[in-house]
Amino acid sequence: QVQLVQSGAEVKKPGASVKVSCKASGYTFTRYDINWVRQATGQGLEWMGWMNPYSGNTGYAQKFQGRVTMTRSTSMSTAYMELSSLRSEDTAVYYCARGEASPDCSGGSCYFQDSWGQGTLVTVSS
Amino acid sequence: QPVLTQPPSVSAAPGQTVTISCSGSSSTIGNNYVSWHQQLPGTAPKLLIYENNKRPSGIPDRFSGSKSGTSATLGITGLQTGDEADYYCGTWDSSLSAFVFGTGTKVTVL
């Protein structure tokens, strides 16, 4: 079965960077995108971007452009999300999720996330 | 302002039916497909509906999705205590070239 297992909780100081990993199993890693989504305590889901593990191509939400980098290791079936210049507002649970779109879809994008990691709490505090 | 708007909360008694609306625009729901996720307390989201009205295997048919114009709706029939959760709609935003989630709706079983 599809599994996405993320790295453990992190505590960082303002201005630092954090790198979260997401190890995929149960499917061919390079066939599906990896999305990153974050959720501050008591708040909703916020999409950060996507990465195609086959090509390495990425697309980031405008809010995170210049601060986020999504990479992968195909040999380890692992995706990474690095967020820099951390501030207290970045304190949140970060999720990776497998993204896909049906090849039969027509009339618009049918992109969605079908499996999620367990989440990684990143706390930014001085 | 949020790109996709949902009611903050809905509630109903066990066995009843609830519907959750998701309001967007022509660049979001109007021209793209909608998915819905359920997030039980303290857990990761879980896909409930994709491509407006399709259910992944294992999702009971008590859950249904529909779309009309620039709005989408999630329906839950035969409400159970285990359905108490936050529910999020999501779709691609063609103007932003980004995926967007709704504001989320908390379902309470009375």
Coordinates of N, CA and C in Angstrom, one line a residue:
Chain A
Q1 N 0.8 -1.2 0.0 CA 0.0 0.0 0.0 C 0.9 1.3 0.0
V2 N 0.3 2.3 -0.5 CA 1.1 3.6 -0.6 C 1.4 4.1 0.8
Q3 N 2.6 4.4 1.1 CA 3.0 5.0 2.4 C 3.9 6.2 2.1
L4 N 3.7 7.3 2.9 CA 4.6 8.4 2.9 C 5.0 8.6 4.4
V5 N 6.3 8.5 4.7 CA 6.7 8.6 6.0 C 7.7 9.8 6.2
Q6 N 7.3 10.7 7.0 CA 8.1 11.9 7.1 C 9.0 11.9 8.3
S7 N 10.0 12.8 8.3 CA 11.0 12.9 9.3 C 10.3 13.6 10.6
G8 N 11.1 13.5 11.7 CA 10.6 13.9 13.0 C 10.5 15.4 13.2
A9 N 9.9 15.8 14.3 CA 9.7 17.2 14.7 C 11.0 18.0 14.7
E10 N 10.9 19.2 14.4 CA 12.1 20.1 14.4 C 11.8 21.4 15.2
V11 N 12.8 21.9 15.9 CA 12.7 23.2 16.6 C 13.8 24.1 16.0
K12 N 13.5 25.2 15.5 CA 14.4 26.1 14.8 C 14.3 27.5 15.3
K13 N 15.4 28.2 15.2 CA 15.4 29.6 15.6 C 15.0 30.5 14.4
P14 N 14.4 31.7 14.7 CA 14.1 32.6 13.6 C 15.3 32.9 12.7
G15 N 15.1 32.9 11.4 CA 16.2 33.1 10.5 C 16.9 31.8 10.0
A16 N 16.7 30.7 10.7 CA 17.3 29.5 10.3 C 16.5 28.8 9.1
S17 N 17.0 27.7 8.7 CA 16.3 26.9 7.7 C 15.9 25.5 8.3
V18 N 14.9 24.9 7.6 CA 14.5 23.5 8.0 C 14.4 22.7 6.8
K19 N 14.7 21.4 6.9 CA 14.6 20.5 5.8 C 13.8 19.3 6.2
V20 N 12.7 19.1 5.7 CA 11.8 17.9 6.0 C 11.8 16.9 4.9
S21 N 11.9 15.6 5.3 CA 12.0 14.6 4.3 C 10.6 13.8 4.3
C22 N 10.4 13.1 3.2 CA 9.2 12.3 3.0 C 9.6 11.1 2.2
K23 N 9.6 9.9 2.8 CA 10.0 8.7 2.1 C 8.8 7.9 1.6
A24 N 8.8 7.7 0.3 CA 7.7 7.0 -0.3 C 7.9 5.5 -0.5
S25 N 6.9 4.7 -0.3 CA 6.9 3.3 -0.6 C 5.6 2.8 -1.1
G26 N 5.6 1.6 -1.7 CA 4.3 1.0 -2.1 C 3.9 1.4 -3.5
Y27 N 4.7 2.2 -4.2 CA 4.5 2.6 -5.6 C 5.8 3.1 -6.2
T28 N 5.7 3.3 -7.5 CA 6.9 3.8 -8.2 C 7.0 5.3 -8.0
F29 N 8.0 5.7 -7.2 CA 8.2 7.1 -6.7 C 8.1 8.1 -7.9
T30 N 8.7 7.8 -9.0 CA 8.9 8.8 -10.1 C 7.6 9.0 -10.9
R31 N 6.5 8.2 -10.6 CA 5.3 8.3 -11.4 C 4.3 9.4 -10.9
Y32 N 4.5 9.8 -9.7 CA 3.5 10.8 -9.1 C 4.2 12.0 -8.5
D33 N 3.6 13.1 -8.6 CA 4.1 14.3 -7.9 C 4.1 14.1 -6.4
I34 N 4.9 15.0 -5.8 CA 4.9 15.1 -4.3 C 4.5 16.6 -4.1
N35 N 3.4 16.8 -3.3 CA 3.0 18.1 -2.9 C 3.4 18.3 -1.4
W36 N 3.6 19.6 -1.1 CA 3.8 20.0 0.3 C 2.7 20.9 0.7
V37 N 2.1 20.6 1.9 CA 1.0 21.4 2.5 C 1.3 21.6 3.9
R38 N 1.0 22.8 4.4 CA 1.2 23.1 5.8 C 0.0 23.5 6.5
Q39 N 0.0 23.4 7.9 CA -1.2 23.7 8.7 C -0.8 24.2 10.0
A40 N -1.0 25.5 10.2 CA -0.7 26.1 11.5 C -1.8 25.6 12.5
T41 N -1.5 25.6 13.8 CA -2.4 25.1 14.8 C -3.7 25.8 14.7
G42 N -4.8 25.0 14.6 CA -6.1 25.6 14.6 C -6.5 26.2 13.3
Q43 N -5.6 26.1 12.3 CA -5.9 26.8 11.0 C -6.1 25.8 9.9
G44 N -6.4 26.3 8.7 CA -6.7 25.4 7.5 C -5.4 24.9 6.8
L45 N -5.7 24.2 5.7 CA -4.6 23.7 4.9 C -4.1 24.7 4.0
E46 N -2.7 24.8 3.8 CA -2.1 25.8 2.9 C -1.2 25.1 2.0
W47 N -1.5 25.1 0.7 CA -0.6 24.4 -0.3 C 0.6 25.2 -0.5
M48 N 1.8 24.5 -0.5 CA 3.1 25.2 -0.7 C 3.6 25.0 -2.1
G49 N 3.4 23.8 -2.7 CA 3.9 23.6 -4.0 C 4.0 22.1 -4.4
W50 N 4.5 21.9 -5.6 CA 4.6 20.5 -6.1 C 6.0 20.2 -6.7
M51 N 6.3 18.9 -6.7 CA 7.6 18.5 -7.4 C 7.3 17.3 -8.2
N52 N 7.8 17.2 -9.4 CA 7.8 16.0 -10.2 C 9.1 15.2 -9.9
P53 N 9.0 14.1 -9.2 CA 10.2 13.3 -8.9 C 10.9 12.8 -10.1
Y54 N 10.3 12.6 -11.2 CA 10.9 12.1 -12.4 C 11.9 13.1 -13.0
S55 N 11.3 14.3 -13.2 CA 12.1 15.4 -13.9 C 12.8 16.3 -12.9
G56 N 12.3 16.4 -11.7 CA 12.8 17.4 -10.7 C 12.1 18.7 -10.9
N57 N 11.2 18.9 -11.8 CA 10.5 20.1 -12.0 C 9.7 20.5 -10.8
T58 N 9.5 21.8 -10.5 CA 8.8 22.2 -9.3 C 7.9 23.4 -9.7
G59 N 6.9 23.6 -8.8 CA 6.0 24.7 -8.9 C 5.7 25.2 -7.5
Y60 N 5.9 26.4 -7.2 CA 5.7 26.9 -5.8 C 4.6 27.9 -5.7
A61 N 3.9 27.9 -4.6 CA 2.9 29.0 -4.4 C 3.6 30.3 -4.3
Q62 N 3.0 31.3 -4.8 CA 3.7 32.6 -4.8 C 4.2 33.1 -3.4
K63 N 3.4 32.7 -2.4 CA 3.8 33.2 -1.1 C 5.1 32.6 -0.6
F64 N 5.5 31.5 -1.2 CA 6.8 30.8 -0.7 C 7.9 31.0 -1.7
Q65 N 7.7 31.6 -2.8 CA 8.7 31.7 -3.9 C 9.9 32.4 -3.2
G66 N 11.1 31.9 -3.5 CA 12.3 32.4 -3.0 C 12.7 31.9 -1.6
R67 N 11.8 31.2 -0.9 CA 12.1 30.7 0.4 C 12.0 29.2 0.5
V68 N 11.3 28.6 -0.4 CA 11.1 27.1 -0.4 C 11.9 26.5 -1.5
T69 N 12.4 25.3 -1.3 CA 13.1 24.5 -2.3 C 12.6 23.0 -2.1
M70 N 12.1 22.5 -3.2 CA 11.7 21.1 -3.1 C 12.6 20.2 -4.0
T71 N 13.2 19.2 -3.4 CA 14.1 18.3 -4.1 C 13.8 16.9 -3.9
R72 N 14.6 16.0 -4.5 CA 14.3 14.5 -4.3 C 15.6 13.7 -4.5
S73 N 15.5 12.5 -3.9 CA 16.5 11.5 -4.2 C 15.8 10.3 -4.8
T74 N 15.9 10.1 -6.1 CA 15.2 9.0 -6.7 C 15.7 7.6 -6.2
S75 N 17.0 7.5 -5.9 CA 17.5 6.3 -5.4 C 17.0 5.9 -4.0
M76 N 16.6 6.9 -3.2 CA 16.0 6.7 -1.9 C 14.5 6.8 -1.9
S77 N 13.9 7.1 -3.0 CA 12.4 7.4 -3.1 C 12.0 8.4 -2.0
T78 N 12.8 9.4 -1.9 CA 12.5 10.4 -0.8 C 12.5 11.8 -1.4
A79 N 11.5 12.6 -1.0 CA 11.3 14.0 -1.3 C 11.7 14.8 -0.1
Y80 N 12.2 16.0 -0.4 CA 12.6 17.0 0.6 C 12.0 18.3 0.4
M81 N 11.7 19.0 1.5 CA 11.2 20.4 1.4 C 12.0 21.2 2.4
E82 N 12.7 22.2 1.8 CA 13.5 23.1 2.7 C 12.9 24.5 2.6
L83 N 12.7 25.0 3.8 CA 12.2 26.4 4.0 C 13.2 27.2 4.7
S84 N 13.5 28.3 4.2 CA 14.6 29.2 4.7 C 14.0 30.4 5.4
S85 N 14.9 31.2 6.0 CA 14.5 32.5 6.6 C 13.3 32.3 7.5
L86 N 13.3 31.3 8.4 CA 12.1 31.0 9.2 C 11.7 32.1 10.1
R87 N 10.4 32.2 10.3 CA 9.9 33.2 11.2 C 8.8 32.5 12.1
S88 N 8.4 33.1 13.1 CA 7.4 32.4 14.0 C 6.2 32.0 13.3
E89 N 5.8 32.7 12.3 CA 4.5 32.4 11.5 C 4.7 31.1 10.7
D90 N 5.9 30.6 10.6 CA 6.1 29.3 9.9 C 5.9 28.1 10.8
T91 N 5.7 28.4 12.1 CA 5.4 27.3 13.0 C 4.1 26.6 12.5
A92 N 4.2 25.3 12.2 CA 3.1 24.6 11.6 C 3.4 23.1 11.5
V93 N 2.4 22.3 11.2 CA 2.6 20.9 10.8 C 2.8 20.9 9.3
Y94 N 3.8 20.3 8.8 CA 4.1 20.2 7.3 C 3.8 18.8 6.9
Y95 N 3.0 18.7 5.8 CA 2.6 17.4 5.3 C 3.1 17.3 3.8
C96 N 3.6 16.1 3.5 CA 3.8 15.8 2.1 C 2.6 15.0 1.6
A97 N 2.3 15.0 0.4 CA 1.1 14.3 -0.2 C 1.4 13.9 -1.6
R98 N 0.9 12.8 -2.0 CA 1.1 12.4 -3.4 C 0.1 13.1 -4.3
G99 N 0.5 13.7 -5.3 CA -0.4 14.4 -6.2 C -0.5 13.7 -7.5
E100 N -1.7 13.7 -8.1 CA -2.0 13.1 -9.3 C -3.1 13.7 -10.1
A101 N -3.2 13.4 -11.4 CA -4.3 13.8 -12.2 C -4.6 12.7 -13.2
S102 N -5.9 12.3 -13.3 CA -6.2 11.2 -14.1 C -5.9 11.6 -15.6
P103 N -5.3 10.6 -16.3 CA -5.0 10.9 -17.7 C -6.3 11.0 -18.6
D104 N -7.4 10.6 -18.0 CA -8.7 10.6 -18.8 C -9.4 11.9 -18.5
C105 N -8.8 12.8 -17.7 CA -9.5 14.0 -17.4 C -9.5 15.0 -18.6
S106 N -10.6 15.7 -18.8 CA -10.7 16.7 -19.8 C -11.6 17.8 -19.3
G107 N -11.4 19.0 -19.9 CA -12.2 20.1 -19.5 C -11.7 20.7 -18.2
G108 N -10.4 20.8 -18.0 CA -9.8 21.5 -16.8 C -8.9 20.5 -16.1
S109 N -8.3 21.1 -15.1 CA -7.4 20.3 -14.2 C -8.1 19.5 -13.2
C110 N -7.7 18.2 -13.1 CA -8.3 17.4 -12.1 C -7.3 16.9 -11.1
Y111 N -6.4 17.8 -10.8 CA -5.3 17.5 -9.9 C -5.8 17.3 -8.5
F112 N -5.3 16.3 -7.8 CA -5.7 16.2 -6.4 C -4.6 15.4 -5.6
Q113 N -4.7 15.3 -4.3 CA -3.8 14.6 -3.5 C -4.4 13.4 -2.9
D114 N -3.8 12.2 -3.2 CA -4.5 11.0 -2.9 C -4.0 10.2 -1.7
S115 N -2.8 10.6 -1.2 CA -2.2 9.9 0.0 C -1.4 11.0 0.7
W116 N -1.4 10.9 2.0 CA -0.7 12.0 2.8 C 0.3 11.3 3.8
G117 N 1.4 12.0 4.1 CA 2.3 11.7 5.1 C 1.6 12.0 6.5
Q118 N 2.3 11.6 7.6 CA 1.8 11.7 8.9 C 2.0 13.2 9.4
G119 N 2.8 14.0 8.8 CA 3.0 15.3 9.2 C 4.2 15.5 10.0
T120 N 4.9 16.6 9.9 CA 6.1 17.0 10.7 C 5.9 18.3 11.3
L121 N 5.9 18.4 12.7 CA 5.8 19.7 13.4 C 7.1 20.4 13.3
V122 N 7.0 21.6 12.8 CA 8.2 22.5 12.8 C 7.8 23.7 13.7
T123 N 8.6 23.9 14.7 CA 8.4 25.0 15.7 C 9.5 26.0 15.5
V124 N 9.1 27.3 15.3 CA 10.1 28.3 15.1 C 10.0 29.2 16.4
S125 N 11.1 29.2 17.2 CA 11.0 30.0 18.4 C 12.4 30.4 18.8
S126 N 12.6 31.6 19.4 CA 13.9 32.0 19.8 C 14.1 31.5 21.3
Chain B
Q1 N -8.4 37.7 0.7 CA -9.6 36.9 0.9 C -9.4 35.5 0.4
P2 N -10.0 34.6 1.0 CA -9.9 33.2 0.6 C -10.3 33.0 -0.8
V3 N -9.7 32.0 -1.5 CA -10.0 31.7 -2.9 C -11.3 30.8 -2.9
L4 N -11.3 29.9 -2.0 CA -12.4 28.9 -1.9 C -13.1 29.1 -0.5
T5 N -14.4 29.4 -0.5 CA -15.0 29.7 0.8 C -16.0 28.6 1.2
Q6 N -15.8 28.2 2.5 CA -16.7 27.1 3.0 C -17.4 27.7 4.3
P7 N -18.5 27.1 4.7 CA -19.1 27.6 6.0 C -18.2 27.0 7.1
P8 N -18.0 27.8 8.2 CA -17.1 27.4 9.3 C -17.6 26.1 9.9
S9 N -18.8 25.9 10.1 CA -19.3 24.7 10.8 C -20.7 24.3 10.3
V10 N -21.0 23.0 10.4 CA -22.3 22.5 10.2 C -22.5 21.4 11.2
S11 N -23.8 21.1 11.6 CA -24.1 20.1 12.6 C -25.4 19.5 12.3
A12 N -25.5 18.2 12.8 CA -26.8 17.5 12.6 C -26.7 16.3 13.6
A13 N -27.9 15.7 13.8 CA -28.0 14.5 14.7 C -27.5 13.3 13.9
P14 N -27.2 12.3 14.7 CA -26.8 11.0 14.0 C -27.9 10.5 13.1
G15 N -27.5 10.0 11.9 CA -28.5 9.5 11.0 C -29.0 10.5 10.0
Q16 N -28.8 11.8 10.3 CA -29.2 12.8 9.4 C -28.2 13.1 8.3
T17 N -28.6 14.1 7.5 CA -27.7 14.4 6.3 C -27.2 15.8 6.5
V18 N -25.9 16.0 6.1 CA -25.4 17.4 6.1 C -24.8 17.6 4.7
T19 N -24.8 18.9 4.3 CA -24.1 19.3 3.1 C -23.2 20.4 3.4
I20 N -22.0 20.4 2.7 CA -21.0 21.4 2.9 C -20.8 22.1 1.5
S21 N -20.9 23.4 1.5 CA -20.7 24.1 0.2 C -19.2 24.6 0.1
C22 N -18.8 24.8 -1.1 CA -17.5 25.3 -1.4 C -17.6 26.2 -2.6
S23 N -17.4 27.5 -2.3 CA -17.7 28.5 -3.4 C -16.4 29.1 -3.9
G24 N -16.3 29.1 -5.2 CA -15.1 29.6 -5.9 C -15.4 30.6 -7.0
S25 N -14.6 30.4 -8.1 CA -14.8 31.4 -9.2 C -14.5 30.6 -10.5
S26 N -14.5 31.4 -11.6 CA -14.3 30.7 -12.9 C -12.9 30.2 -13.1
S27 N -11.9 30.8 -12.3 CA -10.5 30.3 -12.5 C -10.3 29.1 -11.6
T28 N -11.2 28.8 -10.7 CA -11.0 27.7 -9.8 C -12.0 26.6 -10.1
I29 N -13.1 26.6 -9.4 CA -14.1 25.5 -9.5 C -14.8 25.6 -10.9
G30 N -15.0 26.8 -11.4 CA -15.7 26.9 -12.7 C -15.1 26.2 -13.8
N31 N -13.7 26.0 -13.8 CA -13.1 25.4 -14.9 C -12.2 24.2 -14.6
N32 N -12.2 23.8 -13.3 CA -11.4 22.6 -12.9 C -12.2 21.7 -12.0
Y33 N -11.6 20.6 -11.7 CA -12.3 19.6 -10.9 C -12.0 19.8 -9.4
V34 N -12.9 19.3 -8.6 CA -12.9 19.5 -7.1 C -12.6 18.2 -6.4
S35 N -11.8 18.3 -5.4 CA -11.6 17.2 -4.5 C -12.0 17.6 -3.1
W36 N -12.2 16.6 -2.2 CA -12.6 16.9 -0.8 C -11.8 16.0 0.1
H37 N -11.3 16.5 1.2 CA -10.6 15.8 2.2 C -11.2 15.8 3.5
Q38 N -11.1 14.8 4.3 CA -11.6 14.7 5.7 C -10.4 14.7 6.6
Q39 N -10.4 15.5 7.6 CA -9.3 15.5 8.6 C -9.9 15.3 10.0
L40 N -9.7 14.0 10.5 CA -10.1 13.7 11.8 C -9.2 14.4 12.8
P41 N -9.6 14.7 14.0 CA -8.8 15.4 15.0 C -7.4 14.8 15.2
G42 N -6.4 15.6 15.1 CA -5.1 15.1 15.3 C -4.5 14.2 14.3
T43 N -5.1 14.1 13.1 CA -4.6 13.2 12.1 C -4.3 14.0 10.8
A44 N -3.7 13.3 9.8 CA -3.5 13.9 8.5 C -4.8 13.9 7.7
P45 N -4.9 14.7 6.7 CA -6.1 14.7 5.9 C -6.2 13.4 5.1
K46 N -7.4 13.1 4.7 CA -7.6 11.8 3.9 C -8.5 12.2 2.8
L47 N -8.2 11.7 1.6 CA -9.0 11.9 0.4 C -10.4 11.3 0.5
L48 N -11.4 12.0 0.3 CA -12.8 11.5 0.3 C -13.4 11.5 -1.1
I49 N -13.2 12.5 -1.9 CA -13.8 12.7 -3.2 C -12.8 13.3 -4.1
Y50 N -12.7 12.8 -5.4 CA -11.9 13.5 -6.4 C -12.6 13.6 -7.7
E51 N -12.2 14.5 -8.6 CA -12.8 14.7 -9.8 C -14.3 15.0 -9.6
N52 N -14.6 15.8 -8.7 CA -16.0 16.3 -8.4 C -16.8 15.3 -7.6
N53 N -16.8 14.0 -8.1 CA -17.8 13.1 -7.5 C -17.4 11.7 -7.4
K54 N -16.1 11.4 -7.6 CA -15.6 10.0 -7.5 C -15.0 9.7 -6.1
R55 N -15.3 8.5 -5.7 CA -14.8 8.1 -4.4 C -13.7 7.1 -4.5
P56 N -12.6 7.3 -3.8 CA -11.5 6.3 -3.8 C -12.1 5.0 -3.2
S57 N -11.4 3.9 -3.5 CA -11.8 2.6 -2.9 C -11.8 2.7 -1.4
G58 N -12.8 2.2 -0.7 CA -12.8 2.2 0.7 C -13.6 3.3 1.3
I59 N -14.0 4.3 0.5 CA -14.8 5.4 1.0 C -16.3 5.0 0.8
P60 N -17.0 5.0 1.9 CA -18.4 4.6 1.8 C -19.3 5.6 0.9
D61 N -20.3 5.0 0.4 CA -21.2 5.8 -0.5 C -22.1 6.8 0.3
R62 N -21.9 6.9 1.6 CA -22.6 7.9 2.3 C -22.0 9.3 2.0
F63 N -20.8 9.3 1.4 CA -20.1 10.5 1.0 C -20.3 10.7 -0.5
S64 N -20.7 11.9 -0.8 CA -20.9 12.2 -2.3 C -20.5 13.6 -2.6
G65 N -20.1 13.9 -3.8 CA -19.7 15.2 -4.2 C -20.5 15.6 -5.5
S66 N -20.6 16.9 -5.6 CA -21.2 17.4 -6.9 C -20.7 18.8 -7.1
K67 N -20.9 19.3 -8.4 CA -20.4 20.6 -8.8 C -21.4 21.2 -9.7
S68 N -21.6 22.5 -9.5 CA -22.4 23.3 -10.4 C -21.9 24.7 -10.5
G69 N -21.5 25.0 -11.7 CA -21.0 26.4 -12.0 C -19.7 26.6 -11.2
T70 N -19.7 27.6 -10.3 CA -18.4 27.9 -9.6 C -18.6 27.4 -8.1
S71 N -19.5 26.5 -7.8 CA -19.6 26.0 -6.5 C -19.6 24.4 -6.5
A72 N -19.2 23.9 -5.4 CA -19.2 22.4 -5.2 C -19.8 22.1 -3.9
T73 N -20.3 20.9 -3.7 CA -21.0 20.5 -2.5 C -20.5 19.1 -2.1
L74 N -20.3 18.9 -0.8 CA -20.0 17.6 -0.3 C -21.3 17.2 0.6
G75 N -21.8 16.0 0.4 CA -22.9 15.5 1.1 C -22.5 14.3 2.0
I76 N -23.0 14.3 3.2 CA -22.8 13.1 4.0 C -24.1 12.7 4.5
T77 N -24.5 11.5 4.2 CA -25.8 10.9 4.6 C -25.6 9.9 5.8
G78 N -26.6 9.6 6.5 CA -26.5 8.7 7.6 C -25.4 9.1 8.6
L79 N -25.3 10.3 9.0 CA -24.3 10.9 9.8 C -23.9 10.0 11.0
Q80 N -22.6 9.8 11.3 CA -22.1 9.0 12.4 C -21.2 9.8 13.2
T81 N -21.1 9.4 14.5 CA -20.2 10.1 15.4 C -18.7 10.2 14.8
G82 N -18.4 9.1 14.2 CA -17.0 9.0 13.6 C -16.8 10.0 12.4
D83 N -17.9 10.7 12.0 CA -17.8 11.7 10.9 C -17.4 13.0 11.4
E84 N -17.3 13.2 12.7 CA -16.9 14.5 13.3 C -15.5 14.8 12.9
A85 N -15.3 15.8 12.1 CA -14.0 16.1 11.5 C -14.1 17.5 10.8
D86 N -12.9 17.9 10.4 CA -12.8 19.1 9.5 C -12.8 18.6 8.0
Y87 N -13.5 19.3 7.2 CA -13.6 18.9 5.8 C -13.1 20.1 4.9
Y88 N -12.3 19.7 3.9 CA -11.7 20.7 3.0 C -12.0 20.4 1.6
C89 N -12.4 21.4 0.8 CA -12.5 21.3 -0.6 C -11.1 21.8 -1.2
G90 N -10.8 21.4 -2.4 CA -9.6 21.8 -3.1 C -9.7 21.7 -4.6
T91 N -9.0 22.6 -5.3 CA -9.0 22.6 -6.7 C -7.8 23.4 -7.2
W92 N -7.6 23.3 -8.5 CA -6.5 24.0 -9.1 C -7.0 25.4 -9.4
D93 N -6.2 26.4 -9.2 CA -6.5 27.8 -9.6 C -5.7 28.1 -10.9
S94 N -6.4 28.3 -12.0 CA -5.7 28.5 -13.2 C -5.1 29.8 -13.3
S95 N -5.6 30.8 -12.6 CA -5.0 32.1 -12.6 C -3.7 32.2 -11.8
L96 N -3.6 31.5 -10.7 CA -2.5 31.5 -9.8 C -1.5 30.4 -10.2
S97 N -1.9 29.4 -11.0 CA -1.1 28.2 -11.3 C -0.7 27.6 -10.0
A98 N -1.7 27.4 -9.2 CA -1.4 26.8 -7.9 C -2.7 26.0 -7.4
F99 N -2.5 25.1 -6.5 CA -3.6 24.4 -5.9 C -4.1 25.2 -4.8
V100 N -5.4 25.2 -4.5 CA -5.9 26.0 -3.4 C -6.9 25.1 -2.6
F101 N -6.9 25.3 -1.3 CA -7.8 24.6 -0.4 C -8.9 25.6 0.0
G102 N -10.0 25.0 0.4 CA -11.1 25.8 1.0 C -10.7 26.2 2.4
T103 N -11.6 27.0 3.0 CA -11.3 27.5 4.4 C -11.6 26.4 5.4
G104 N -12.3 25.4 5.1 CA -12.5 24.3 6.0 C -13.8 24.4 6.7
T105 N -14.5 23.2 6.9 CA -15.8 23.2 7.7 C -15.7 22.1 8.7
K106 N -16.0 22.5 9.9 CA -16.1 21.5 11.0 C -17.5 20.9 11.1
V107 N -17.5 19.6 11.0 CA -18.8 18.9 11.2 C -18.9 18.4 12.6
T108 N -20.1 18.7 13.2 CA -20.4 18.3 14.6 C -21.6 17.4 14.5
V109 N -21.5 16.2 15.2 CA -22.7 15.3 15.3 C -23.3 15.6 16.7
L110 N -24.5 16.0 16.7 CA -25.2 16.4 17.9 C -25.6 15.3 18.8

